[in-house]
Amino acid sequence: MTRLVVVGNGMAGARLVSEVRARDKDVQVTVFGAESWQPYNRVLLSNVVAGTMVPDQVRLLDPAWYADHDVTARLGVEVAAIDPEAKVVTTADGHAEPYDVLVLATGSEAVVPPVAGAERAVAFRTLDDCQEILAAASEARRAVVVGGGLLGIEAARGLAGRGLPVTLLHLAGHLMERQLDAEAGLVLGETLAGLGVVTRTGVVVEEILGGGVRLADGETVEADLVVLACGVRPVTGLAAAAGLEVARGVVVDDELRTSDPAIHAIGECAEHAGSVYGLVAPAWEQAAVVADLVTGADKGARYRGSRLVTRLKAKSVELAAMGETHVDEASDTSAEVVRFSHRARGTYRKLVIRDGRLVGAILLGETAAVGTLTQLFDRGGPLPGDRAGLLFPGLAGAAVADSPVRMPDAAKVCQCNNVTKGQIRACWESGARDVEAVAAATRATTGCGGCRDAVEGIVGWLCEQEGVSA
């Protein structure tokens, strides 16, 4: 009997364990989680800060799941060392666990900038961090969030939604500079301003004080609560100490094996072909590959990398960014760029096209084009000649692929879980009459949650067609 040990019980580790059990009930599975919580959906923590969800609603597995599926889960237990020669992991409390296959799913840790007084702030990364932020927010009069990336924006929007005046401080010249160009960053900042978040870009935080933040130019921004969202770094110390190859992350091949063939790595701690992925969809794709290999369900399974679609999960802010979004149009003549900007309405749309195929896009503000463009980007298929119809579905007779009527069954609705419209239709035909039932059967909506409206639309349309109640 294969002894599988998983180090890390977050979104990648928990998914791997469930994928293994779905394929094989005989593999002996032991999982260690440094956090004492049941595995939870880290992507939805901003909803907990905003108060639109409670911790129980972001849980990935029911507490009884482990016993029901014969999985040994040691929560709140940190693995301190790996002995690759003996094939044993040792925990901080001295327990030794042997393995035949070891999977590292240690994830990432929050980056805390080396500024004076950093201990006075709260890093936003875990459910414990959420609870600390919420406790402080209940008594605070104003808040500062340091970091204008995805997580920082979600934290700032969540706190503003609780009625706190929020100032968002960002070192770069515009928000989400990795995913957005300067104009999109500007439009996003203006959208946030309308929701109670004041954005300051191009500023350097020099010290965190008891009552706020001091900037490099000497200015003090007052705050009772300071939240750090300055990025994350892969947790690789355990792997490095065991002699595994480590670069930015734990280096893996297409089988997600490390430099030791008995050890795999998945999720945010893994580096594949030079890329470390910080989103949930790649982690879950990797978990499926390793589950196939460990159980023998598909010995030919390989991971070839992921095409990333970033979705901002903040109430009243619609944003999707994918692929290549930064193009030097003055020098790069091979790229065709199509854009539309309407700052007064908080709308910005940009397509980057090469050889007649979509290689990048930014979609900010309410737009019916998100589903269509995500499908075109994901498939890499040829684009229609009417570029305006891509940005404005419905104009000049353009097909609206987001409409459940016209969306092909092969269209991918849930990017995180690779669920198509056809799968949702089949699920509905088997008796699933609401989103929760579809989610239980397909896992659609259980990742970033960005596809929930689309799934609701498809289920509603199917019910309407058949004259049944949703």
Short mmCIF file of C-alpha atoms in Angstrom, two decimals:
data_model
loop_
_atom_site.label_atom_id
_atom_site.label_comp_id
_atom_site.label_asym_id
_atom_site.label_seq_id
_atom_site.Cartn_x
_atom_site.Cartn_y
_atom_site.Cartn_z
CA MET A 1 0.00 0.00 0.00
CA THR A 2 1.38 3.41 -1.01
CA ARG A 3 2.02 5.75 1.91
CA LEU A 4 1.32 9.32 0.80
CA VAL A 5 2.31 12.20 3.07
CA VAL A 6 1.19 15.75 2.22
CA VAL A 7 2.87 18.71 3.89
CA GLY A 8 0.46 21.62 3.78
CA ASN A 9 -3.31 21.58 4.10
CA GLY A 10 -4.22 24.77 2.28
CA MET A 11 -5.95 25.09 -1.08
CA ALA A 12 -3.38 22.95 -2.92
CA GLY A 13 -2.83 20.27 -0.25
CA ALA A 14 -6.51 19.83 0.60
CA ARG A 15 -7.38 19.60 -3.08
CA LEU A 16 -4.71 16.95 -3.64
CA VAL A 17 -6.00 14.82 -0.76
CA SER A 18 -9.57 14.96 -2.09
CA GLU A 19 -8.41 14.23 -5.66
CA VAL A 20 -6.44 11.19 -4.46
CA ARG A 21 -9.42 9.85 -2.55
CA ALA A 22 -11.67 10.36 -5.56
CA ARG A 23 -9.36 8.04 -7.52
CA ASP A 24 -8.18 5.51 -4.96
CA LYS A 25 -9.59 4.52 -1.56
CA ASP A 26 -6.60 2.36 -0.61
CA VAL A 27 -3.70 4.83 -0.66
CA GLN A 28 -2.68 5.56 2.93
CA VAL A 29 -2.95 9.33 3.25
CA THR A 30 -1.53 11.55 6.01
CA VAL A 31 -1.71 15.33 5.75
CA PHE A 32 -0.02 17.89 8.01
CA GLY A 33 -1.32 21.44 8.31
CA ALA A 34 0.61 24.12 10.18
CA GLU A 35 -2.62 26.05 10.73
CA SER A 36 -5.12 24.64 13.21
CA TRP A 37 -8.06 25.57 10.96
CA GLN A 38 -9.79 23.14 8.69
CA PRO A 39 -8.66 23.90 5.11
CA TYR A 40 -10.27 27.08 3.81
CA ASN A 41 -10.52 29.05 0.60
CA ARG A 42 -7.86 31.74 0.95
CA VAL A 43 -9.17 33.47 -2.17
CA LEU A 44 -12.37 34.42 -0.34
CA LEU A 45 -10.74 35.93 2.76
CA SER A 46 -11.44 39.43 1.47
CA ASN A 47 -15.14 38.57 1.76
CA VAL A 48 -14.58 37.71 5.42
CA VAL A 49 -12.94 41.11 5.95
CA ALA A 50 -15.83 42.77 4.14
CA GLY A 51 -18.34 40.94 6.31
CA THR A 52 -20.16 39.33 3.39
CA MET A 53 -18.98 35.86 4.49
CA VAL A 54 -18.07 34.21 7.79
CA PRO A 55 -15.21 31.71 8.28
CA ASP A 56 -17.49 28.67 8.02
CA GLN A 57 -18.53 29.78 4.54
CA VAL A 58 -14.95 29.67 3.18
CA ARG A 59 -14.24 26.16 4.46
CA LEU A 60 -13.11 23.71 1.76
CA LEU A 61 -13.74 20.42 3.57
CA ASP A 62 -16.23 19.48 6.25
CA PRO A 63 -14.53 18.52 9.55
CA ALA A 64 -15.96 15.00 9.29
CA TRP A 65 -14.53 14.51 5.79
CA TYR A 66 -11.18 13.12 6.95
CA ALA A 67 -12.64 10.34 9.11
CA ASP A 68 -15.26 9.54 6.49
CA HIS A 69 -12.55 9.11 3.86
CA ASP A 70 -9.93 7.38 6.01
CA VAL A 71 -7.45 10.28 5.91
CA THR A 72 -5.17 11.06 8.85
CA ALA A 73 -5.11 14.85 9.30
CA ARG A 74 -2.81 16.47 11.81
CA LEU A 75 -3.88 20.09 12.00
CA GLY A 76 -1.83 22.69 13.83
CA VAL A 77 1.23 20.46 13.45
CA GLU A 78 4.25 21.84 11.60
CA VAL A 79 6.69 19.61 9.75
CA ALA A 80 10.21 20.53 10.87
CA ALA A 81 12.41 18.34 8.67
CA ILE A 82 12.52 15.92 5.75
CA ASP A 83 14.98 13.03 5.51
CA PRO A 84 14.92 12.05 1.81
CA GLU A 85 17.22 9.06 2.31
CA ALA A 86 15.13 7.51 5.07
CA LYS A 87 11.90 8.80 3.49
CA VAL A 88 10.67 10.23 6.76
CA VAL A 89 9.28 13.61 7.78
CA THR A 90 9.66 14.80 11.36
CA THR A 91 7.23 17.21 12.98
CA ALA A 92 7.96 20.00 15.42
CA ASP A 93 6.56 17.85 18.23
CA GLY A 94 8.99 15.03 17.42
CA HIS A 95 6.70 12.65 15.53
CA ALA A 96 8.32 10.75 12.64
CA GLU A 97 6.10 9.83 9.67
CA PRO A 98 7.44 7.55 6.91
CA TYR A 99 6.39 7.98 3.31
CA ASP A 100 6.63 6.36 -0.09
CA VAL A 101 5.51 9.55 -1.84
CA LEU A 102 5.81 13.02 -0.31
CA VAL A 103 4.03 16.09 -1.67
CA LEU A 104 5.02 19.58 -0.57
CA ALA A 105 2.13 22.04 -0.62
CA THR A 106 3.60 24.58 1.76
CA GLY A 107 2.23 27.59 -0.11
CA SER A 108 3.46 31.15 0.40
CA GLU A 109 4.00 33.51 3.28
CA ALA A 110 3.30 37.22 3.48
CA VAL A 111 6.14 39.58 2.68
CA VAL A 112 6.69 41.98 5.57
CA PRO A 113 8.72 44.98 4.37
CA PRO A 114 11.82 45.88 6.40
CA VAL A 115 10.39 49.10 7.83
CA ALA A 116 10.54 50.31 11.41
CA GLY A 117 7.45 49.44 13.43
CA ALA A 118 6.29 46.66 11.09
CA GLU A 119 5.21 44.65 14.15
CA ARG A 120 2.47 47.24 14.75
CA ALA A 121 0.75 46.24 11.48
CA VAL A 122 -1.21 43.13 10.51
CA ALA A 123 -0.16 41.12 7.46
CA PHE A 124 -3.14 39.96 5.41
CA ARG A 125 -2.64 36.34 4.47
CA THR A 126 -4.39 33.84 6.76
CA LEU A 127 -7.72 33.37 8.48
CA ASP A 128 -6.02 34.24 11.77
CA ASP A 129 -4.91 37.51 10.14
CA CYS A 130 -8.52 38.12 9.12
CA GLN A 131 -9.72 37.74 12.67
CA GLU A 132 -7.03 40.10 13.95
CA ILE A 133 -7.98 42.67 11.31
CA LEU A 134 -11.68 42.39 12.14
CA ALA A 135 -11.02 42.78 15.87
CA ALA A 136 -8.98 45.93 15.24
CA ALA A 137 -11.45 47.29 12.68
CA SER A 138 -14.29 47.13 15.20
CA GLU A 139 -12.57 49.85 17.25
CA ALA A 140 -10.66 51.75 14.55
CA ARG A 141 -11.64 55.12 13.13
CA ARG A 142 -9.52 54.94 9.98
CA ALA A 143 -7.31 52.38 8.25
CA VAL A 144 -4.27 52.26 5.99
CA VAL A 145 -3.52 49.38 3.65
CA VAL A 146 0.06 49.13 2.37
CA GLY A 147 0.25 47.45 -1.03
CA GLY A 148 -1.84 48.09 -4.13
CA GLY A 149 -1.78 44.63 -5.64
CA LEU A 150 -4.70 42.25 -5.85
CA LEU A 151 -4.79 41.39 -2.15
CA GLY A 152 -4.29 44.97 -0.96
CA ILE A 153 -7.14 46.27 -3.08
CA GLU A 154 -9.46 43.54 -1.85
CA ALA A 155 -8.52 44.29 1.78
CA ALA A 156 -9.02 48.04 1.29
CA ARG A 157 -12.41 47.55 -0.37
CA GLY A 158 -13.48 45.16 2.37
CA LEU A 159 -12.60 47.60 5.15
CA ALA A 160 -14.25 50.51 3.32
CA GLY A 161 -17.36 48.36 3.01
CA ARG A 162 -17.45 48.27 6.81
CA GLY A 163 -17.60 52.06 6.89
CA LEU A 164 -13.95 52.73 7.69
CA PRO A 165 -12.19 55.53 5.80
CA VAL A 166 -9.29 53.74 4.05
CA THR A 167 -6.08 55.03 2.49
CA LEU A 168 -4.34 52.62 0.11
CA LEU A 169 -0.57 53.23 -0.22
CA HIS A 170 1.35 51.75 -3.13
CA LEU A 171 5.02 51.98 -4.06
CA ALA A 172 4.57 51.65 -7.83
CA GLY A 173 3.22 54.36 -10.09
CA HIS A 174 -0.18 52.70 -10.51
CA LEU A 175 -2.27 49.96 -8.96
CA MET A 176 -1.76 46.28 -9.88
CA GLU A 177 1.17 47.20 -12.11
CA ARG A 178 1.91 43.55 -12.89
CA GLN A 179 -1.50 42.94 -14.43
CA LEU A 180 -2.62 46.43 -15.53
CA ASP A 181 -1.25 49.20 -17.68
CA ALA A 182 -1.10 52.77 -16.35
CA GLU A 183 -4.47 53.88 -17.71
CA ALA A 184 -6.27 50.86 -16.29
CA GLY A 185 -4.59 51.48 -12.95
CA LEU A 186 -5.80 55.08 -13.02
CA VAL A 187 -9.40 54.06 -13.81
CA LEU A 188 -9.29 51.45 -11.05
CA GLY A 189 -8.10 54.05 -8.55
CA GLU A 190 -10.96 56.35 -9.49
CA THR A 191 -13.44 53.49 -9.11
CA LEU A 192 -12.08 52.75 -5.63
CA ALA A 193 -12.32 56.43 -4.69
CA GLY A 194 -16.05 56.26 -5.31
CA LEU A 195 -16.22 53.36 -2.85
CA GLY A 196 -14.42 55.12 -0.01
CA VAL A 197 -10.79 54.19 -0.70
CA VAL A 198 -8.25 57.00 -1.18
CA THR A 199 -5.35 55.75 -3.30
CA ARG A 200 -1.80 57.12 -3.05
CA THR A 201 0.67 55.71 -5.57
CA GLY A 202 4.41 56.26 -5.89
CA VAL A 203 4.84 56.58 -2.12
CA VAL A 204 7.41 54.94 0.16
CA VAL A 205 6.45 53.83 3.65
CA GLU A 206 9.33 54.50 6.01
CA GLU A 207 7.85 53.73 9.43
CA ILE A 208 4.67 52.36 10.96
CA LEU A 209 3.74 54.39 14.01
CA GLY A 210 1.30 53.77 16.82
CA GLY A 211 -1.18 56.10 15.15
CA GLY A 212 -0.46 55.77 11.46
CA VAL A 213 2.23 55.55 8.82
CA ARG A 214 5.16 57.89 8.15
CA LEU A 215 6.16 58.29 4.52
CA ALA A 216 9.65 58.89 3.18
CA ASP A 217 8.88 62.57 2.57
CA GLY A 218 8.02 63.03 6.24
CA GLU A 219 4.24 63.08 5.85
CA THR A 220 2.19 61.06 8.34
CA VAL A 221 -0.97 59.28 7.25
CA GLU A 222 -3.11 58.76 10.34
CA ALA A 223 -4.63 55.34 11.03
CA ASP A 224 -5.67 53.14 13.94
CA LEU A 225 -5.29 50.02 11.81
CA VAL A 226 -2.47 49.30 9.35
CA VAL A 227 -2.75 46.26 7.09
CA LEU A 228 0.21 44.96 5.09
CA ALA A 229 -0.50 43.40 1.70
CA CYS A 230 2.96 43.67 0.17
CA GLY A 231 3.01 40.40 -1.71
CA VAL A 232 3.95 36.83 -0.87
CA ARG A 233 6.95 34.56 -1.25
CA PRO A 234 7.01 30.76 -1.65
CA VAL A 235 7.73 28.79 1.52
CA THR A 236 10.80 26.80 0.51
CA GLY A 237 12.89 26.48 3.69
CA LEU A 238 11.87 22.88 4.37
CA ALA A 239 12.73 21.83 0.81
CA ALA A 240 16.04 23.68 0.78
CA ALA A 241 17.11 22.14 4.11
CA ALA A 242 16.36 18.70 2.65
CA GLY A 243 18.72 19.39 -0.26
CA LEU A 244 16.04 19.79 -2.93
CA GLU A 245 16.63 22.19 -5.81
CA VAL A 246 15.14 25.59 -4.99
CA ALA A 247 15.11 28.77 -7.08
CA ARG A 248 12.21 31.18 -6.48
CA GLY A 249 10.16 28.13 -5.59
CA VAL A 250 10.78 24.40 -5.28
CA VAL A 251 11.82 23.41 -8.81
CA VAL A 252 9.62 20.73 -10.40
CA ASP A 253 9.32 19.03 -13.79
CA ASP A 254 6.22 18.21 -15.85
CA GLU A 255 5.35 15.42 -13.40
CA LEU A 256 5.69 18.02 -10.64
CA ARG A 257 8.57 16.01 -9.20
CA THR A 258 11.36 17.79 -7.40
CA SER A 259 15.05 16.91 -7.73
CA ASP A 260 14.13 13.90 -5.55
CA PRO A 261 11.77 11.69 -7.63
CA ALA A 262 9.87 10.55 -4.50
CA ILE A 263 8.95 14.14 -3.65
CA HIS A 264 6.48 16.33 -5.57
CA ALA A 265 5.63 20.00 -5.01
CA ILE A 266 2.43 21.79 -6.00
CA GLY A 267 0.77 25.16 -5.60
CA GLU A 268 2.41 28.44 -4.66
CA CYS A 269 5.61 26.81 -3.36
CA ALA A 270 6.34 25.09 -6.70
CA GLU A 271 8.30 26.54 -9.62
CA HIS A 272 7.55 24.96 -12.99
CA ALA A 273 9.42 26.00 -16.15
CA GLY A 274 10.55 29.18 -14.43
CA SER A 275 7.06 30.21 -13.26
CA VAL A 276 5.63 30.34 -9.76
CA TYR A 277 1.84 30.61 -9.94
CA GLY A 278 -0.01 32.59 -7.29
CA LEU A 279 -3.55 31.73 -8.32
CA VAL A 280 -5.81 28.86 -7.37
CA ALA A 281 -6.52 27.36 -10.82
CA PRO A 282 -2.91 26.28 -11.50
CA ALA A 283 -2.64 24.76 -8.01
CA TRP A 284 -5.74 22.68 -8.59
CA GLU A 285 -4.56 21.61 -12.06
CA GLN A 286 -1.28 20.50 -10.48
CA ALA A 287 -3.11 18.61 -7.74
CA ALA A 288 -5.05 16.65 -10.35
CA VAL A 289 -1.85 15.67 -12.18
CA VAL A 290 -0.12 14.45 -9.02
CA ALA A 291 -3.24 12.55 -7.94
CA ASP A 292 -3.28 10.79 -11.32
CA LEU A 293 0.39 9.83 -10.98
CA VAL A 294 0.30 8.75 -7.32
CA THR A 295 -2.78 6.56 -7.76
CA GLY A 296 -1.86 5.31 -11.22
CA ALA A 297 -5.16 6.58 -12.60
CA ASP A 298 -3.24 8.21 -15.46
CA LYS A 299 0.48 7.48 -15.52
CA GLY A 300 0.85 9.73 -18.53
CA ALA A 301 -0.50 12.81 -16.76
CA ARG A 302 1.70 15.85 -17.18
CA TYR A 303 1.51 19.51 -16.20
CA ARG A 304 2.31 21.88 -19.09
CA GLY A 305 1.79 25.23 -17.38
CA SER A 306 -1.29 27.41 -17.03
CA ARG A 307 -2.86 30.34 -18.82
CA LEU A 308 -3.66 32.81 -16.07
CA VAL A 309 -6.80 34.88 -15.70
CA THR A 310 -6.72 37.25 -12.72
CA ARG A 311 -10.07 38.28 -11.26
CA LEU A 312 -10.42 41.00 -8.64
CA LYS A 313 -12.88 39.90 -5.96
CA ALA A 314 -14.10 43.19 -4.53
CA LYS A 315 -17.73 44.26 -4.26
CA SER A 316 -18.77 46.79 -6.95
CA VAL A 317 -15.46 46.41 -8.81
CA GLU A 318 -15.46 44.23 -11.93
CA LEU A 319 -11.95 43.45 -13.16
CA ALA A 320 -10.37 40.65 -15.18
CA ALA A 321 -6.85 40.65 -16.59
CA MET A 322 -5.24 37.89 -18.59
CA GLY A 323 -2.02 37.14 -20.41
CA GLU A 324 0.06 39.84 -22.02
CA THR A 325 -1.22 43.26 -20.94
CA HIS A 326 1.92 45.41 -21.26
CA VAL A 327 2.88 46.27 -24.83
CA ASP A 328 5.26 48.95 -26.09
CA GLU A 329 3.14 49.98 -29.04
CA ALA A 330 5.82 52.34 -30.37
CA SER A 331 8.34 49.55 -30.94
CA ASP A 332 6.28 46.34 -31.01
CA THR A 333 4.71 46.28 -34.43
CA SER A 334 3.67 42.62 -34.18
CA ALA A 335 0.95 43.37 -31.63
CA GLU A 336 -2.48 44.72 -32.47
CA VAL A 337 -3.94 46.66 -29.53
CA VAL A 338 -7.64 47.48 -29.32
CA ARG A 339 -8.83 49.63 -26.42
CA PHE A 340 -11.77 51.61 -25.13
CA SER A 341 -11.73 53.91 -22.12
CA HIS A 342 -14.59 55.76 -20.43
CA ARG A 343 -13.22 57.03 -17.13
CA ALA A 344 -16.42 58.75 -16.08
CA ARG A 345 -18.12 55.33 -15.98
CA GLY A 346 -15.12 53.44 -14.63
CA THR A 347 -14.76 51.43 -17.83
CA TYR A 348 -11.54 50.34 -19.52
CA ARG A 349 -11.17 47.56 -22.06
CA LYS A 350 -8.01 46.49 -23.82
CA LEU A 351 -7.22 43.59 -26.13
CA VAL A 352 -3.74 42.49 -27.20
CA ILE A 353 -3.79 40.42 -30.38
CA ARG A 354 -0.94 38.61 -32.14
CA ASP A 355 -1.32 36.63 -35.35
CA GLY A 356 -5.08 36.95 -35.13
CA ARG A 357 -5.24 35.42 -31.65
CA LEU A 358 -5.96 36.97 -28.27
CA VAL A 359 -2.84 36.93 -26.08
CA GLY A 360 -3.90 39.44 -23.44
CA ALA A 361 -6.79 41.53 -22.17
CA ILE A 362 -7.84 43.97 -19.45
CA LEU A 363 -11.54 44.31 -18.70
CA LEU A 364 -12.44 46.85 -16.03
CA GLY A 365 -16.00 47.85 -15.29
CA GLU A 366 -19.19 45.97 -16.07
CA THR A 367 -18.88 44.22 -19.41
CA ALA A 368 -20.66 41.31 -21.02
CA ALA A 369 -17.47 40.45 -22.89
CA VAL A 370 -15.60 38.79 -20.03
CA GLY A 371 -16.79 35.23 -20.67
CA THR A 372 -16.30 35.44 -24.43
CA LEU A 373 -12.78 36.85 -24.18
CA THR A 374 -11.73 34.44 -21.46
CA GLN A 375 -12.77 31.54 -23.70
CA LEU A 376 -10.90 33.00 -26.68
CA PHE A 377 -7.78 33.56 -24.58
CA ASP A 378 -7.93 30.11 -23.01
CA ARG A 379 -8.38 28.29 -26.32
CA GLY A 380 -6.03 30.44 -28.37
CA GLY A 381 -8.38 30.18 -31.35
CA PRO A 382 -8.65 32.68 -34.22
CA LEU A 383 -10.61 35.86 -33.57
CA PRO A 384 -13.47 37.24 -35.64
CA GLY A 385 -12.59 40.19 -37.82
CA ASP A 386 -14.98 42.53 -36.00
CA ARG A 387 -12.79 43.72 -33.10
CA ALA A 388 -15.43 46.17 -31.88
CA GLY A 389 -17.86 43.28 -31.50
CA LEU A 390 -15.41 41.64 -29.09
CA LEU A 391 -15.41 44.67 -26.80
CA PHE A 392 -19.12 45.40 -27.20
CA PRO A 393 -21.03 42.12 -27.60
CA GLY A 394 -24.34 42.63 -29.35
CA LEU A 395 -23.20 45.51 -31.56
CA ALA A 396 -23.59 44.99 -35.26
CA GLY A 397 -25.02 41.55 -34.72
CA ALA A 398 -22.03 40.24 -32.78
CA ALA A 399 -22.71 36.96 -31.03
CA VAL A 400 -23.02 37.18 -27.29
CA ALA A 401 -21.22 34.08 -26.12
CA ASP A 402 -22.00 34.98 -22.51
CA SER A 403 -25.69 34.41 -23.20
CA PRO A 404 -26.59 30.87 -22.11
CA VAL A 405 -28.56 30.52 -25.35
CA ARG A 406 -25.58 31.08 -27.63
CA MET A 407 -22.76 29.84 -25.41
CA PRO A 408 -21.40 26.55 -26.85
CA ASP A 409 -21.34 23.53 -24.54
CA ALA A 410 -17.54 23.49 -24.80
CA ALA A 411 -17.27 27.01 -23.36
CA LYS A 412 -15.37 27.04 -20.06
CA VAL A 413 -17.51 28.72 -17.39
CA CYS A 414 -15.43 28.05 -14.26
CA GLN A 415 -11.76 28.68 -14.92
CA CYS A 416 -10.61 27.53 -11.47
CA ASN A 417 -12.17 24.07 -11.82
CA ASN A 418 -12.22 23.73 -15.61
CA VAL A 419 -16.02 23.35 -15.76
CA THR A 420 -17.79 23.82 -19.09
CA LYS A 421 -21.33 24.83 -19.92
CA GLY A 422 -21.91 21.30 -21.17
CA GLN A 423 -20.97 19.85 -17.79
CA ILE A 424 -23.35 22.25 -16.06
CA ARG A 425 -26.10 21.28 -18.49
CA ALA A 426 -25.47 17.57 -17.84
CA CYS A 427 -25.50 18.23 -14.12
CA TRP A 428 -28.83 20.07 -14.43
CA GLU A 429 -30.28 17.24 -16.48
CA SER A 430 -29.27 14.86 -13.67
CA GLY A 431 -31.35 16.84 -11.19
CA ALA A 432 -29.19 19.77 -10.01
CA ARG A 433 -31.65 22.67 -10.00
CA ASP A 434 -29.66 25.40 -8.23
CA VAL A 435 -26.12 26.75 -8.00
CA GLU A 436 -25.36 24.90 -4.77
CA ALA A 437 -26.26 21.55 -6.33
CA VAL A 438 -24.17 22.31 -9.41
CA ALA A 439 -21.26 23.35 -7.18
CA ALA A 440 -21.50 20.13 -5.19
CA ALA A 441 -21.34 18.05 -8.37
CA THR A 442 -18.81 20.02 -10.44
CA ARG A 443 -17.00 22.36 -7.98
CA ALA A 444 -17.94 25.32 -10.18
CA THR A 445 -18.02 28.59 -8.15
CA THR A 446 -15.88 27.10 -5.34
CA GLY A 447 -12.61 28.72 -6.43
CA CYS A 448 -12.48 32.50 -6.81
CA GLY A 449 -16.28 32.68 -7.08
CA GLY A 450 -16.10 34.89 -10.16
CA CYS A 451 -18.22 32.53 -12.26
CA ARG A 452 -21.19 32.42 -9.90
CA ASP A 453 -23.30 34.86 -11.94
CA ALA A 454 -22.62 32.85 -15.12
CA VAL A 455 -23.57 29.57 -13.45
CA GLU A 456 -26.75 31.15 -12.06
CA GLY A 457 -27.59 32.39 -15.54
CA ILE A 458 -27.12 28.98 -17.12
CA VAL A 459 -29.15 27.18 -14.44
CA GLY A 460 -31.90 29.82 -14.65
CA TRP A 461 -32.01 29.59 -18.43
CA LEU A 462 -32.23 25.79 -18.35
CA CYS A 463 -35.05 25.94 -15.81
CA GLU A 464 -36.86 28.52 -17.92
CA GLN A 465 -36.54 26.39 -21.05
CA GLU A 466 -38.08 23.40 -19.32
CA GLY A 467 -40.64 25.36 -17.33
CA VAL A 468 -39.37 24.16 -13.94
CA SER A 469 -38.54 26.09 -10.79
CA ALA A 470 -34.92 26.81 -9.97
#
